[in-house]
Amino acid sequence: MSTAKKFEAGDEINSRCLKCKDVTNHVIVAMVEEKVAKVICNVCKGRHNYRPEKPEKTAGAKKKAPRGAASAEAKAAKTEARYVKLLAERDPAKAVAYAMTGIFKRDELLDHPVFGLGLITKTIRPDKIEVEFRMGCKLLICGPVER
Ligand SMILES: [Zn+2]
C-alpha cells in the first residue's frame, strides 16, 4: 500500500485527544521515523502522543479469559448439561436413598445426602457404583452389585 501519507513535524493531523474526548485537529511536533509521535491539540493545546482517529487493533491483545479458566468452565457446563439430560425424564420421587450397604442397579436414580440426585451409570464389581451427579461422576461404595 503506497497510500500512506507522509507527515512531518508542523503538519496538521487528526488525532484523538483524551482531554477533549474527541478527534480534534492537532499539529505534529515530533516524528519517530515515519510515524507521528507527539502532537499538540489545536483545541486544548495539550501535548500528547499521537492517537489515530480509530483505535488500532492491538495485535496479540486477546480479550479471552485465560484458557484454563475458560475450559474449566466449559467442562463444568458440559457436565451439568449431561446430568440434566440424564435426569430429564426420571422421576426424583423414585430415587433410592444411598447407603453404603445398599444394593443398587444400573440406571437407578440415587439420592445422596451430600451430592444430591444422581443416576447410577455403571456397577463395578464387587461393590462399587459409578454415579453421575450434578458436579460430576462419583464412585461410591455399596453392597454387592450384580451386572
Ligand atoms: Zn485536546
Short mmCIF file of C-alpha atoms and ligand atoms in Angstrom, two decimals:
data_model
loop_
_atom_site.label_atom_id
_atom_site.label_comp_id
_atom_site.label_asym_id
_atom_site.label_seq_id
_atom_site.Cartn_x
_atom_site.Cartn_y
_atom_site.Cartn_z
CA MET A 1 0.00 0.00 0.00
CA SER A 2 1.52 3.25 -1.08
CA THR A 3 -1.39 5.43 0.01
CA ALA A 4 0.08 6.23 3.42
CA LYS A 5 0.56 9.95 3.53
CA LYS A 6 3.90 11.10 4.76
CA PHE A 7 3.76 13.50 7.61
CA GLU A 8 6.35 15.73 9.09
CA ALA A 9 6.60 17.94 12.13
CA GLY A 10 4.46 21.04 11.73
CA ASP A 11 1.79 19.26 9.70
CA GLU A 12 -1.77 19.14 10.86
CA ILE A 13 -3.30 15.82 11.60
CA ASN A 14 -6.46 14.46 13.14
CA SER A 15 -5.84 12.67 16.39
CA ARG A 16 -7.90 11.57 19.31
CA CYS A 17 -7.43 13.81 22.28
CA LEU A 18 -8.07 12.44 25.74
CA LYS A 19 -8.72 15.87 27.22
CA CYS A 20 -11.21 16.84 24.52
CA LYS A 21 -12.52 13.27 24.46
CA ASP A 22 -12.84 13.68 20.74
CA VAL A 23 -10.97 13.57 17.48
CA THR A 24 -9.55 17.04 17.02
CA ASN A 25 -7.10 18.82 14.81
CA HIS A 26 -3.53 18.56 16.02
CA VAL A 27 -0.15 19.81 14.97
CA ILE A 28 2.64 17.28 14.76
CA VAL A 29 5.56 18.19 17.00
CA ALA A 30 7.63 15.06 16.86
CA MET A 31 8.12 12.18 14.49
CA VAL A 32 9.70 8.82 15.13
CA GLU A 33 10.99 7.60 11.83
CA GLU A 34 7.93 7.76 9.59
CA LYS A 35 5.40 7.68 12.36
CA VAL A 36 3.75 10.58 14.09
CA ALA A 37 4.85 10.51 17.72
CA LYS A 38 3.83 13.68 19.51
CA VAL A 39 1.10 16.12 18.67
CA ILE A 40 -0.38 19.29 20.12
CA CYS A 41 -4.12 19.60 20.21
CA ASN A 42 -5.37 22.74 18.49
CA VAL A 43 -8.36 22.82 20.78
CA CYS A 44 -6.96 22.36 24.26
CA LYS A 45 -3.29 22.93 23.37
CA GLY A 46 -2.46 19.73 25.16
CA ARG A 47 0.66 17.91 24.05
CA HIS A 48 0.40 14.16 23.94
CA ASN A 49 1.22 11.07 21.99
CA TYR A 50 -0.46 10.78 18.65
CA ARG A 51 -3.55 8.60 18.73
CA PRO A 52 -5.08 7.56 15.44
CA GLU A 53 -8.71 8.52 14.85
CA LYS A 54 -9.81 4.94 15.05
CA PRO A 55 -8.32 2.81 17.78
CA GLU A 56 -5.84 0.45 16.25
CA LYS A 57 -6.44 -3.20 16.59
CA THR A 58 -3.76 -4.17 19.01
CA ALA A 59 -2.14 -7.23 17.62
CA GLY A 60 -1.89 -10.08 20.04
CA ALA A 61 -4.15 -8.50 22.61
CA LYS A 62 -6.78 -11.02 23.50
CA LYS A 63 -9.92 -10.36 25.38
CA LYS A 64 -10.41 -14.00 26.13
CA ALA A 65 -10.25 -15.24 29.66
CA PRO A 66 -7.25 -17.38 30.48
CA ARG A 67 -7.51 -20.67 28.69
CA GLY A 68 -7.53 -22.77 31.85
CA ALA A 69 -10.44 -20.93 33.43
CA ALA A 70 -12.44 -20.99 30.24
CA SER A 71 -12.01 -24.69 29.71
CA ALA A 72 -12.82 -25.49 33.34
CA GLU A 73 -16.00 -23.51 32.98
CA ALA A 74 -16.86 -25.23 29.73
CA LYS A 75 -16.22 -28.59 31.33
CA ALA A 76 -18.50 -27.81 34.26
CA ALA A 77 -21.21 -26.65 31.89
CA LYS A 78 -20.83 -29.84 29.87
CA THR A 79 -21.04 -32.00 33.00
CA GLU A 80 -24.16 -30.23 34.11
CA ALA A 81 -25.76 -30.44 30.67
CA ARG A 82 -25.12 -34.17 30.60
CA TYR A 83 -26.55 -34.51 34.09
CA VAL A 84 -29.67 -32.55 33.23
CA LYS A 85 -30.17 -34.67 30.13
CA LEU A 86 -29.66 -37.90 32.05
CA LEU A 87 -32.18 -36.96 34.69
CA ALA A 88 -34.63 -35.19 32.43
CA GLU A 89 -37.13 -38.00 32.14
CA ARG A 90 -36.66 -39.51 35.55
CA ASP A 91 -38.92 -39.12 38.49
CA PRO A 92 -36.98 -37.83 41.51
CA ALA A 93 -39.66 -39.34 43.75
CA LYS A 94 -38.42 -42.76 42.68
CA ALA A 95 -34.85 -42.11 43.72
CA VAL A 96 -33.47 -44.59 46.19
CA ALA A 97 -31.58 -43.30 49.20
CA TYR A 98 -27.89 -44.03 49.15
CA ALA A 99 -26.45 -46.28 51.81
CA MET A 100 -23.00 -47.84 51.90
CA THR A 101 -24.54 -51.26 52.26
CA GLY A 102 -27.35 -50.64 49.80
CA ILE A 103 -27.85 -52.77 46.75
CA PHE A 104 -28.26 -50.77 43.60
CA LYS A 105 -28.87 -51.40 39.96
CA ARG A 106 -27.53 -49.62 36.94
CA ASP A 107 -29.84 -46.93 35.62
CA GLU A 108 -31.38 -46.34 39.01
CA LEU A 109 -31.88 -42.89 40.41
CA LEU A 110 -29.93 -42.33 43.59
CA ASP A 111 -30.48 -39.81 46.34
CA HIS A 112 -27.21 -38.98 48.04
CA PRO A 113 -27.15 -36.89 51.24
CA VAL A 114 -24.17 -34.83 50.06
CA PHE A 115 -24.10 -34.98 46.27
CA GLY A 116 -27.85 -34.86 45.73
CA LEU A 117 -29.65 -36.72 42.99
CA GLY A 118 -27.62 -38.87 40.69
CA LEU A 119 -28.00 -41.58 38.15
CA ILE A 120 -26.20 -44.87 38.51
CA THR A 121 -24.41 -45.24 35.21
CA LYS A 122 -22.29 -48.26 35.99
CA THR A 123 -21.98 -51.03 38.51
CA ILE A 124 -18.48 -52.16 39.25
CA ARG A 125 -17.99 -55.50 40.87
CA PRO A 126 -17.81 -56.34 43.61
CA ASP A 127 -19.12 -53.33 45.48
CA LYS A 128 -18.98 -50.02 43.66
CA ILE A 129 -21.29 -47.92 41.60
CA GLU A 130 -20.48 -45.07 39.29
CA VAL A 131 -22.95 -42.27 39.71
CA GLU A 132 -23.44 -39.16 37.64
CA PHE A 133 -24.17 -36.24 39.92
CA ARG A 134 -24.62 -32.59 39.12
CA MET A 135 -20.99 -31.85 39.95
CA GLY A 136 -19.73 -34.81 38.01
CA CYS A 137 -19.13 -38.51 38.18
CA LYS A 138 -18.51 -40.20 41.54
CA LEU A 139 -17.54 -43.67 42.51
CA LEU A 140 -19.48 -44.88 45.53
CA ILE A 141 -19.15 -47.90 47.71
CA CYS A 142 -22.23 -50.01 48.14
CA GLY A 143 -23.38 -53.54 48.85
CA PRO A 144 -22.50 -56.27 46.39
CA VAL A 145 -23.54 -55.41 42.86
CA GLU A 146 -24.69 -57.54 40.00
CA ARG A 147 -24.05 -56.80 36.42
ZN ZN B 1 -7.49 18.48 23.05
#
